[in-house]
Short mmCIF file of C-alpha atoms and ligand atoms in Angstrom, two decimals:
data_model
loop_
_atom_site.label_atom_id
_atom_site.label_comp_id
_atom_site.label_asym_id
_atom_site.label_seq_id
_atom_site.Cartn_x
_atom_site.Cartn_y
_atom_site.Cartn_z
CA UNK I 1 -162.15 18.38 74.04
CA UNK I 2 -158.80 19.44 72.69
CA UNK I 3 -157.24 16.46 71.04
CA UNK I 4 -153.53 16.80 70.37
CA UNK I 5 -151.52 14.73 67.97
CA UNK I 6 -148.75 13.05 69.93
CA UNK I 7 -147.03 11.11 67.15
CA UNK I 8 -145.79 12.65 63.90
CA UNK I 9 -146.77 11.68 60.40
CA UNK I 10 -143.86 10.80 58.19
CA UNK I 11 -144.58 13.81 56.01
CA UNK I 12 -144.10 16.11 58.97
CA UNK I 13 -140.49 15.18 59.54
CA UNK I 14 -137.86 17.64 58.45
CA UNK I 15 -134.83 16.48 56.52
CA UNK I 16 -133.55 20.01 56.59
CA UNK I 17 -133.30 19.82 60.33
CA UNK I 18 -131.28 16.60 60.21
CA UNK I 19 -128.96 18.13 57.65
CA UNK I 20 -128.46 21.20 59.76
CA UNK I 21 -127.53 19.16 62.83
CA UNK I 22 -125.12 17.12 60.76
CA UNK I 23 -123.48 20.24 59.38
CA UNK I 24 -122.49 21.44 62.83
CA UNK I 25 -119.21 20.33 64.44
CA UNK I 26 -119.86 17.06 66.28
CA UNK I 27 -123.11 16.32 64.48
CA UNK I 28 -121.55 14.59 61.45
CA UNK I 29 -121.82 11.12 62.94
CA UNK I 30 -125.40 10.90 64.21
CA UNK I 31 -126.40 8.52 61.42
CA UNK I 32 -123.99 5.96 62.86
CA UNK I 33 -125.97 5.61 66.11
CA UNK I 34 -127.00 2.02 66.87
CA UNK I 35 -129.45 3.03 69.63
CA UNK I 36 -127.60 1.02 72.26
CA UNK I 37 -128.54 3.41 75.05
CA UNK I 38 -125.07 3.62 76.56
CA UNK I 39 -125.26 7.40 76.54
CA UNK I 40 -128.52 7.42 78.50
CA UNK I 41 -127.14 4.86 80.94
CA UNK I 42 -124.04 6.86 81.86
CA UNK I 43 -125.70 10.28 81.78
CA UNK I 44 -125.93 11.70 85.33
CA UNK I 45 -128.84 13.90 84.28
CA UNK I 46 -131.04 11.43 82.40
CA UNK I 47 -133.29 10.92 85.47
CA UNK I 48 -134.34 14.50 85.03
CA UNK I 49 -134.67 14.72 81.27
CA UNK I 50 -137.96 14.50 79.40
CA UNK I 51 -136.18 12.55 76.64
CA UNK I 52 -133.03 10.52 77.16
CA UNK I 53 -129.88 11.34 75.18
CA UNK I 54 -130.45 8.22 73.06
CA UNK I 55 -133.92 9.45 72.14
CA UNK I 56 -132.61 12.91 71.32
CA UNK I 57 -130.02 11.48 68.91
CA UNK I 58 -132.69 9.34 67.29
CA UNK I 59 -135.20 12.13 66.96
CA UNK I 60 -132.59 14.56 65.68
CA UNK I 61 -131.54 12.26 62.91
CA UNK I 62 -135.12 11.38 61.99
CA UNK I 63 -136.01 15.03 61.62
CA UNK I 64 -138.18 15.68 64.66
CA UNK I 65 -136.77 19.17 64.93
CA UNK I 66 -139.49 20.87 66.88
CA UNK I 67 -139.69 18.21 69.58
CA UNK I 68 -135.94 18.13 69.99
CA UNK I 69 -135.53 21.89 70.25
CA UNK I 70 -138.37 22.25 72.72
CA UNK I 71 -137.10 19.42 74.86
CA UNK I 72 -135.90 20.19 78.37
CA UNK I 73 -133.15 17.62 77.85
CA UNK I 74 -130.78 19.88 75.99
CA UNK I 75 -130.87 22.37 78.87
CA UNK I 76 -130.30 19.66 81.46
CA UNK I 77 -127.06 18.56 79.84
CA UNK I 78 -124.12 19.69 82.00
CA UNK I 79 -121.45 18.90 79.37
CA UNK I 80 -119.82 16.21 81.49
CA UNK I 81 -118.76 14.28 78.36
CA UNK I 82 -119.54 10.89 79.95
CA UNK I 83 -121.70 9.92 76.96
CA UNK I 84 -119.13 11.11 74.44
CA UNK I 85 -116.27 9.01 75.79
CA UNK I 86 -118.45 5.89 76.22
CA UNK I 87 -120.35 5.90 72.93
CA UNK I 88 -119.30 2.79 70.98
CA UNK I 89 -119.88 4.63 67.69
CA UNK I 90 -117.74 7.64 68.50
CA UNK I 91 -120.62 10.08 68.40
CA UNK I 92 -119.86 13.38 70.11
CA UNK I 93 -123.17 13.57 71.92
CA UNK I 94 -122.09 16.47 74.12
CA UNK I 95 -121.31 18.54 71.04
CA UNK I 96 -124.66 17.59 69.52
CA UNK I 97 -126.32 18.90 72.70
CA UNK I 98 -124.38 22.16 72.32
CA UNK I 99 -125.44 22.42 68.68
CA UNK I 100 -129.09 21.87 69.65
CA UNK I 101 -128.90 24.51 72.38
CA UNK I 102 -127.61 27.03 69.89
CA UNK I 103 -130.23 26.09 67.30
CA UNK I 104 -132.93 26.53 69.96
CA UNK I 105 -131.50 29.94 70.88
CA UNK I 106 -131.34 31.03 67.24
CA UNK I 107 -134.93 30.04 66.64
CA UNK I 108 -136.12 31.45 69.93
CA UNK I 109 -137.66 28.14 70.95
CA UNK I 110 -135.82 27.86 74.22
CA UNK I 111 -137.86 27.85 77.43
CA UNK I 112 -138.10 31.57 78.25
CA UNK I 113 -137.93 31.60 82.02
CA UNK I 114 -136.01 28.38 82.35
CA UNK I 115 -132.90 29.32 84.34
CA UNK I 116 -130.31 27.40 82.33
CA UNK I 117 -130.98 29.22 79.08
CA UNK I 118 -131.36 32.52 80.94
CA UNK I 119 -128.02 32.00 82.58
CA UNK I 120 -126.33 31.21 79.27
CA UNK I 121 -127.63 34.53 77.89
CA UNK I 122 -126.63 36.59 80.92
CA UNK I 123 -123.22 34.97 80.98
CA UNK I 124 -122.78 35.77 77.31
CA UNK I 125 -123.70 39.40 77.81
CA UNK I 126 -121.46 39.83 80.84
CA UNK I 127 -118.44 38.48 78.96
CA UNK I 128 -119.29 40.56 75.91
CA UNK I 129 -119.27 43.70 78.00
CA UNK I 130 -116.48 43.16 80.52
CA UNK I 131 -114.37 40.29 79.28
CA UNK I 132 -114.73 38.59 82.64
CA UNK I 133 -117.41 37.04 84.82
CA UNK I 134 -118.38 37.86 88.36
CA UNK I 135 -120.09 34.72 89.65
CA UNK I 136 -121.82 36.42 92.57
CA UNK I 137 -123.45 38.94 90.26
CA UNK I 138 -124.35 36.32 87.69
CA UNK I 139 -126.03 34.11 90.27
CA UNK I 140 -127.96 37.08 91.62
CA UNK I 141 -129.14 38.06 88.14
CA UNK I 142 -130.34 34.57 87.30
CA UNK I 143 -132.21 34.17 90.58
CA UNK I 144 -133.81 37.55 90.10
CA UNK I 145 -135.08 36.76 86.64
CA UNK I 146 -136.25 33.21 87.12
CA UNK I 147 -136.93 32.39 90.74
CA UNK I 148 -136.53 35.32 93.09
CA UNK I 149 -137.77 33.24 96.01
CA UNK I 150 -134.44 31.48 95.96
CA UNK I 151 -132.77 34.72 96.97
CA UNK I 152 -134.46 34.26 100.31
CA UNK I 153 -133.69 30.58 100.76
CA UNK I 154 -130.11 31.24 99.70
CA UNK I 155 -129.54 34.20 102.01
CA UNK I 156 -127.58 31.91 104.34
CA UNK I 157 -125.34 30.93 101.47
CA UNK I 158 -124.60 34.59 100.71
CA UNK I 159 -123.61 35.15 104.34
CA UNK I 160 -121.36 32.09 104.36
CA UNK I 161 -119.60 33.34 101.26
CA UNK I 162 -119.16 36.82 102.70
CA UNK I 163 -117.74 35.40 105.93
CA UNK I 164 -115.18 33.32 104.06
CA UNK I 165 -114.19 36.18 101.76
CA UNK I 166 -115.57 34.52 98.66
CA UNK I 167 -118.35 36.94 97.76
CA UNK I 168 -117.80 40.12 95.79
CA UNK I 169 -119.98 42.31 93.64
CA UNK I 170 -117.08 44.13 92.08
CA UNK I 171 -117.18 43.65 88.33
CA UNK I 172 -113.78 42.49 87.08
CA UNK I 173 -112.90 43.93 83.70
CA UNK I 174 -110.15 43.46 81.19
CA UNK I 175 -108.08 46.43 80.03
CA UNK I 176 -108.10 45.92 76.27
CA UNK I 177 -111.80 45.95 75.61
CA UNK I 178 -111.19 47.23 72.09
CA UNK I 179 -109.17 44.18 71.33
CA UNK I 180 -111.96 41.97 72.67
CA UNK I 181 -114.54 43.88 70.68
CA UNK I 182 -112.72 43.44 67.43
CA UNK I 183 -112.33 39.74 68.12
CA UNK I 184 -116.00 39.27 68.89
CA UNK I 185 -117.42 41.48 66.16
CA UNK I 186 -118.03 40.56 62.56
CA UNK I 187 -117.47 36.91 63.29
CA UNK I 188 -120.20 34.38 62.58
CA UNK I 189 -123.70 35.75 62.44
CA UNK I 190 -124.35 39.46 62.92
CA UNK I 191 -125.41 40.56 66.38
CA UNK N 1 -89.08 25.49 83.79
CA UNK N 2 -91.43 28.42 83.49
CA UNK N 3 -95.16 28.09 82.90
CA UNK N 4 -97.73 30.63 81.89
CA UNK N 5 -100.71 30.73 84.23
CA UNK N 6 -104.36 31.22 83.34
CA UNK N 7 -106.42 31.69 86.54
CA UNK N 8 -109.91 32.21 85.10
CA UNK N 9 -112.77 34.04 86.79
CA UNK N 10 -113.52 31.53 89.59
CA UNK N 11 -110.01 31.54 91.00
CA UNK N 12 -110.28 35.31 91.45
CA UNK N 13 -113.70 35.00 93.06
CA UNK N 14 -115.32 32.19 95.02
CA UNK N 15 -112.42 29.82 94.31
CA UNK N 16 -109.64 32.04 95.61
CA UNK N 17 -108.43 29.37 98.05
CA UNK N 18 -107.55 27.32 94.99
CA UNK N 19 -105.42 30.11 93.54
CA UNK N 20 -103.80 30.73 96.93
CA UNK N 21 -102.86 27.07 97.33
CA UNK N 22 -101.74 26.55 93.71
CA UNK N 23 -99.45 29.56 93.87
CA UNK N 24 -98.09 28.62 97.30
CA UNK N 25 -97.32 25.04 96.30
CA UNK N 26 -95.69 25.90 92.98
CA UNK N 27 -93.66 28.63 94.65
CA UNK N 28 -92.53 26.22 97.35
CA UNK N 29 -91.39 23.76 94.68
CA UNK N 30 -89.50 26.53 92.90
CA UNK N 31 -91.63 26.50 89.76
CA UNK N 32 -92.54 29.83 88.25
CA UNK N 33 -96.14 30.53 87.20
CA UNK N 34 -96.48 33.77 85.27
CA UNK N 35 -100.02 35.10 84.99
CA UNK N 36 -101.13 35.83 81.44
CA UNK N 37 -101.38 39.54 80.79
CA UNK N 38 -104.95 40.89 80.68
CA UNK N 39 -106.54 37.46 80.19
CA UNK N 40 -110.28 37.24 79.49
CA UNK N 41 -113.01 34.78 80.51
CA UNK N 42 -112.62 31.47 78.64
CA UNK N 43 -116.33 31.42 77.82
CA UNK N 44 -117.05 28.18 79.70
CA UNK N 45 -120.07 26.09 78.78
CA UNK N 46 -122.46 29.03 78.70
CA UNK N 47 -120.79 30.99 75.92
CA UNK N 48 -120.57 27.88 73.81
CA UNK N 49 -124.30 27.36 74.18
CA UNK N 50 -124.96 30.73 72.60
CA UNK N 51 -122.32 31.28 69.97
CA UNK N 52 -119.84 28.58 69.14
CA UNK N 53 -117.58 30.35 66.69
CA UNK N 54 -117.12 33.38 68.83
CA UNK N 55 -116.56 31.21 71.86
CA UNK N 56 -113.48 29.69 70.21
CA UNK N 57 -112.13 33.12 69.27
CA UNK N 58 -112.74 34.32 72.82
CA UNK N 59 -110.78 31.41 74.31
CA UNK N 60 -108.07 31.69 71.66
CA UNK N 61 -107.19 35.27 72.63
CA UNK N 62 -105.71 33.91 75.87
CA UNK N 63 -103.75 31.25 74.04
CA UNK N 64 -102.43 33.81 71.57
CA UNK N 65 -101.27 36.16 74.32
CA UNK N 66 -99.59 33.31 76.16
CA UNK N 67 -97.82 32.23 72.96
CA UNK N 68 -96.74 35.79 72.17
CA UNK N 69 -95.33 36.57 75.62
CA UNK N 70 -94.05 33.13 76.64
CA UNK N 71 -93.59 31.09 73.45
CA UNK N 72 -91.78 28.22 75.14
CA UNK N 73 -94.12 27.85 78.10
CA UNK N 74 -97.02 25.47 78.53
CA UNK N 75 -100.12 27.07 80.01
CA UNK N 76 -101.26 25.94 83.46
CA UNK N 77 -105.02 26.02 83.97
CA UNK N 78 -106.40 24.91 87.36
CA UNK N 79 -110.15 25.29 86.69
CA UNK N 80 -111.60 22.22 84.96
CA UNK N 81 -114.11 24.35 83.06
CA UNK N 82 -111.41 26.62 81.64
CA UNK N 83 -109.14 23.65 81.09
CA UNK N 84 -111.64 21.83 78.88
CA UNK N 85 -112.71 24.98 77.02
CA UNK N 86 -109.15 26.02 76.16
CA UNK N 87 -108.19 22.47 75.25
CA UNK N 88 -111.26 22.09 73.11
CA UNK N 89 -110.39 25.27 71.27
CA UNK N 90 -106.95 23.85 70.38
CA UNK N 91 -108.50 20.58 69.20
CA UNK N 92 -111.37 22.07 67.20
CA UNK N 93 -109.10 24.56 65.46
CA UNK N 94 -106.88 21.65 64.44
CA UNK N 95 -109.80 19.53 63.22
CA UNK N 96 -112.03 22.07 61.46
CA UNK N 97 -110.34 24.31 58.87
CA UNK N 98 -113.40 26.58 58.62
CA UNK N 99 -113.29 27.32 62.34
CA UNK N 100 -109.53 27.81 62.21
CA UNK N 101 -110.08 30.37 59.47
CA UNK N 102 -112.67 32.20 61.54
CA UNK N 103 -110.52 32.25 64.67
CA UNK N 104 -107.44 33.38 62.75
CA UNK N 105 -109.37 36.26 61.19
CA UNK N 106 -110.88 37.29 64.50
CA UNK N 107 -107.49 37.35 66.22
CA UNK N 108 -106.01 39.15 63.26
CA UNK N 109 -108.49 41.99 63.69
CA UNK N 110 -107.02 42.48 67.14
CA UNK N 111 -103.45 42.24 65.86
CA UNK N 112 -102.84 38.83 67.40
CA UNK N 113 -101.18 35.79 65.85
CA UNK N 114 -101.62 32.26 67.14
CA UNK N 115 -99.88 29.14 65.89
CA UNK N 116 -101.69 26.77 68.25
CA UNK N 117 -98.47 25.66 69.86
CA UNK N 118 -99.22 26.21 73.54
CA UNK N 119 -100.03 23.01 75.40
CA UNK N 120 -102.86 23.49 77.91
CA UNK N 121 -102.05 21.65 81.12
CA UNK N 122 -103.75 21.05 84.44
CA UNK N 123 -101.62 21.58 87.57
CA UNK N 124 -102.30 17.97 88.60
CA UNK N 125 -100.78 16.87 85.30
CA UNK N 126 -97.76 19.16 85.70
CA UNK N 127 -97.17 18.02 89.27
CA UNK N 128 -97.39 14.33 88.36
CA UNK N 129 -95.54 14.32 85.02
CA UNK N 130 -93.08 17.23 85.12
CA UNK N 131 -92.32 17.47 88.83
CA UNK N 132 -92.85 13.80 89.59
CA UNK N 133 -93.65 11.88 92.74
CA UNK N 134 -90.00 11.59 93.79
CA UNK N 135 -89.57 15.34 94.06
CA UNK N 136 -92.93 15.67 95.74
CA UNK N 137 -91.99 13.05 98.32
CA UNK N 138 -88.76 14.89 99.04
CA UNK N 139 -90.74 18.02 99.83
CA UNK N 140 -93.03 16.31 102.35
CA UNK N 141 -92.26 17.36 105.92
CA UNK N 142 -95.61 16.62 107.55
CA UNK N 143 -96.98 13.37 106.12
CA UNK N 144 -100.78 13.15 106.07
CA UNK N 145 -100.72 9.98 108.17
CA UNK N 146 -104.11 8.72 109.28
CA UNK N 147 -106.05 10.99 106.92
CA UNK N 148 -108.63 9.20 104.78
CA UNK N 149 -109.30 10.99 101.51
CA UNK N 150 -111.97 10.46 98.85
CA UNK N 151 -110.39 11.62 95.57
CA UNK N 152 -113.00 13.40 93.48
CA UNK N 153 -111.96 14.31 89.93
CA UNK N 154 -115.28 15.44 88.50
CA UNK N 155 -115.79 15.41 84.78
CA UNK N 156 -114.01 17.96 82.67
CA UNK N 157 -110.46 17.38 83.84
CA UNK N 158 -110.34 13.91 82.27
CA UNK N 159 -112.97 14.19 79.57
CA UNK N 160 -113.21 14.26 76.66
CA UNK N 161 -109.52 14.40 75.77
CA UNK N 162 -107.82 12.31 78.49
CA UNK N 163 -104.55 14.14 78.09
CA UNK N 164 -102.89 12.62 81.13
CA UNK N 165 -105.15 10.13 82.87
CA UNK N 166 -107.98 7.65 82.36
CA UNK N 167 -111.34 9.13 81.37
CA UNK N 168 -113.46 7.23 83.89
CA UNK N 169 -110.99 5.73 86.36
CA UNK N 170 -108.21 8.29 86.82
CA UNK N 171 -105.55 7.62 89.47
CA UNK N 172 -103.18 10.64 89.51
CA UNK N 173 -104.56 12.10 92.70
CA UNK N 174 -104.77 8.67 94.35
CA UNK N 175 -101.07 8.13 93.75
CA UNK N 176 -100.20 11.63 94.89
CA UNK N 177 -102.05 11.30 98.21
CA UNK N 178 -100.47 7.94 98.90
CA UNK N 179 -97.09 9.56 98.35
CA UNK N 180 -98.09 12.18 100.93
CA UNK N 181 -98.72 9.40 103.46
CA UNK N 182 -102.52 9.57 103.38
CA UNK N 183 -105.01 6.73 102.93
CA UNK N 184 -107.10 6.87 99.77
CA UNK N 185 -110.58 5.38 100.09
CA UNK N 186 -112.30 3.61 97.23
CA UNK N 187 -114.60 6.23 95.74
CA UNK N 188 -116.61 4.89 92.80
CA UNK N 189 -118.15 8.27 91.98
CA UNK N 190 -114.76 9.86 91.34
CA UNK N 191 -115.68 11.10 87.85
CA UNK N 192 -119.45 11.58 88.28
CA UNK N 193 -120.55 15.09 87.43
CA UNK N 194 -121.25 17.52 90.31
CA UNK N 195 -124.10 19.10 88.37
CA UNK N 196 -122.21 22.22 87.34
CA UNK N 197 -124.39 25.29 87.49
CA UNK N 198 -127.52 23.18 88.15
CA UNK N 199 -127.30 24.01 91.87
CA UNK N 200 -128.21 27.54 90.84
CA UNK N 201 -130.49 26.93 87.88
CA UNK N 202 -132.28 23.68 88.81
CA UNK N 203 -131.75 23.18 92.56
CA UNK N 204 -133.93 20.06 92.81
CA UNK N 205 -131.41 18.38 90.51
CA UNK N 206 -128.16 20.04 91.57
CA UNK N 207 -128.66 19.58 95.31
CA UNK N 208 -129.44 15.93 94.85
CA UNK N 209 -126.20 15.30 92.97
CA UNK N 210 -124.28 17.19 95.65
CA UNK N 211 -125.90 15.07 98.35
CA UNK N 212 -125.13 11.80 96.54
CA UNK N 213 -121.46 12.70 96.14
CA UNK N 214 -121.03 13.78 99.78
CA UNK N 215 -122.96 10.82 101.14
CA UNK N 216 -120.93 8.32 99.16
CA UNK N 217 -117.68 9.77 100.57
CA UNK N 218 -119.15 9.51 104.09
CA UNK N 219 -120.22 5.92 103.46
CA UNK N 220 -116.66 5.11 102.43
CA UNK N 221 -115.53 6.61 105.75
CA UNK N 222 -113.47 9.38 104.23
CA UNK N 223 -112.43 12.26 106.52
CA UNK N 224 -112.66 14.65 103.62
CA UNK N 225 -112.97 14.89 99.85
CA UNK N 226 -110.30 16.33 97.57
CA UNK N 227 -111.17 18.17 94.39
CA UNK N 228 -109.38 19.67 91.38
CA UNK N 229 -112.04 22.15 90.27
CA UNK N 230 -113.45 25.39 91.74
CA UNK N 231 -116.99 24.67 90.55
CA UNK N 232 -117.00 21.21 92.15
CA UNK N 233 -115.63 22.69 95.36
CA UNK N 234 -118.22 25.45 95.33
CA UNK N 235 -121.11 23.07 94.78
CA UNK N 236 -120.00 20.53 97.35
CA UNK N 237 -119.03 23.08 100.01
CA UNK N 238 -121.39 26.03 99.59
CA UNK N 239 -124.50 23.99 98.85
CA UNK N 240 -123.80 21.24 101.41
CA UNK N 241 -126.09 22.76 104.04
CA UNK N 242 -128.97 23.21 101.61
CA UNK N 243 -128.48 19.66 100.31
CA UNK N 244 -128.45 18.32 103.88
CA UNK N 245 -131.68 20.19 104.66
CA UNK N 246 -133.33 18.66 101.61
CA UNK N 247 -132.04 15.08 101.76
CA UNK N 248 -130.55 14.28 105.15
CA UNK N 249 -127.59 15.08 107.39
CA UNK N 250 -124.13 14.81 105.93
CA UNK N 251 -120.93 16.52 107.01
CA UNK N 252 -118.10 16.17 104.57
CA UNK N 253 -115.44 18.85 104.11
CA UNK N 254 -114.22 19.31 100.53
CA UNK N 255 -110.83 20.88 99.88
CA UNK N 256 -108.47 21.35 96.95
CA UNK N 257 -105.76 18.78 96.23
CA UNK N 258 -103.21 21.60 96.29
CA UNK N 259 -104.24 22.42 99.87
CA UNK N 260 -103.45 18.85 100.91
CA UNK N 261 -100.15 18.99 99.08
CA UNK N 262 -99.31 22.29 100.76
CA UNK N 263 -100.15 20.93 104.21
CA UNK N 264 -97.86 17.95 103.68
CA UNK N 265 -95.11 20.37 102.64
CA UNK N 266 -95.54 22.21 105.90
CA UNK N 267 -97.22 25.36 104.54
CA UNK N 268 -99.64 27.13 106.86
CA UNK N 269 -103.41 26.58 106.71
CA UNK N 270 -103.82 30.32 106.38
CA UNK N 271 -101.51 30.58 103.39
CA UNK N 272 -103.36 27.72 101.69
CA UNK N 273 -106.75 29.37 102.19
CA UNK N 274 -108.26 26.68 104.42
CA UNK N 275 -110.15 29.34 106.37
CA UNK N 276 -112.27 29.92 103.26
CA UNK N 277 -114.11 26.61 103.57
CA UNK N 278 -117.74 26.85 104.64
CA UNK N 279 -117.74 23.25 105.88
CA UNK N 280 -114.44 23.46 107.74
CA UNK N 281 -111.83 20.77 107.27
CA UNK N 282 -109.87 21.73 110.38
CA UNK N 283 -111.39 19.14 112.73
CA UNK N 284 -111.01 16.37 110.17
CA UNK N 285 -107.34 17.27 109.75
CA UNK N 286 -106.73 17.51 113.51
CA UNK N 287 -108.59 14.26 114.19
CA UNK N 288 -106.52 12.37 111.64
CA UNK N 289 -103.28 13.80 113.03
CA UNK N 290 -104.30 12.81 116.55
CA UNK N 291 -105.27 9.30 115.46
CA UNK N 292 -101.94 8.90 113.70
CA UNK N 293 -100.04 10.02 116.80
CA UNK N 294 -101.74 7.38 118.97
S1 LIG T 1 -124.16 5.59 73.03
FE1 LIG T 1 -123.83 6.28 70.90
S2 LIG T 1 -124.56 4.56 69.63
FE2 LIG T 1 -125.37 4.21 71.71
S3 LIG T 1 -127.42 5.17 71.67
FE3 LIG T 1 -125.99 6.74 72.43
S4 LIG T 1 -125.37 7.87 70.60
FE4 LIG T 1 -126.29 5.97 69.88
S1 LIG T 2 -122.61 15.40 78.42
FE1 LIG T 2 -124.78 15.86 78.78
S2 LIG T 2 -125.90 14.23 77.76
FE2 LIG T 2 -123.79 13.54 77.92
S3 LIG T 2 -123.73 12.32 79.81
FE3 LIG T 2 -123.15 14.42 80.38
S4 LIG T 2 -125.06 15.45 80.98
FE4 LIG T 2 -125.64 13.58 79.85
#
């Protein structure tokens, strides 16, 4: 029998992780959380999260880095800012979610074939290359990589969009790509 | 007054009816919108999930170009996603000197200067505050009598900064539609999130949210829903059939607030892009007109 430890020992918590979250814009205030649960209550996505936003804030500040970064929650957050404007302690929960997404990406702990993180990457690359997004192409790419069956179930949708003149595979590009390149290079971490 | 105009990727793609109706309405009111030269994608939520610092520099390029070419003009941004991203960039650069430094250097490499002096405004805000309901009323030639509208604001137009309306109970659109002669139904989900890109990435979640929003409008006996965001419109219109297959029948057209405004001003359905709806609003509009005539 494979017995797994489900609760952490105190010595396994990581202060470094807490400090890192607090060093990112929006994360400064997590220590002020009173665990009231308002954020979880107003969150439209909490029904679908494996940990509620309140739990994420708690675990982040107590140094449960691994659990937080592997949680599906951060990828279910749609950045609707409902939690942020309702939090009685002024914690920018949405920004904390962003910070955790980036930390998960940096460490490579994000769910590999989970469409939300895949889409974020593809989006990033498309902007990097062309300066603009083509939604039809992006959607196609994400479906292809994560759940190609949906291409079949969504065939009707494609037709509807074509009929109404809202579908296009033409990649829009900006003219001054050099300008964009110099803005995006050498800034922050190396590529 | 002249405004600079940032369309963003959606308004050139699946949300083109929004661009068509925004341009038509502003033109009709005699307000000039000048598209920003060679604008780039704002980065939206996805870019920020991958690289925060670069995402601010990416958004700031648009603000810098707008400031350079039209220093006196506020920037009009119809897409809620772009609106919040560009606004956030202005705020964060003000609040965090280290990020300001980064963004300044990045723009400098491209020969751009930015003083962070361009206000980022939503067309709903401009229409309500700068144009005003009196001027809008004067322009109405075909009042929307008998039409019952559920005003749906979604999330990112009012949150987190609340530049021009309440964060959870906004009323701008409500007041506008009443001025156009329409009836506004009580719609408690007016600022509930539409799920964003979840319809594509996690359909079991996204479709459910779409269904809940449409169903609530139907329960409140609205003829149609009005939106201010291309992503909301896309989700609620393009995924309506799939949501209905999964959760039950619902038929609720969703159109842009600028399309309603244009109709009341007597502009043609064609010019306002109404033919681009997948769930057509034409019967709802005709039915309301007929009921009003009786
Ligand atoms: S709403 Fe704020 S204070 Fe309350 S649990 Fe959430 S983060 Fe903590
Ligand atoms: S911003 Fe994210 S965590 Fe906060 S309420 Fe919205 S979906 Fe939930």
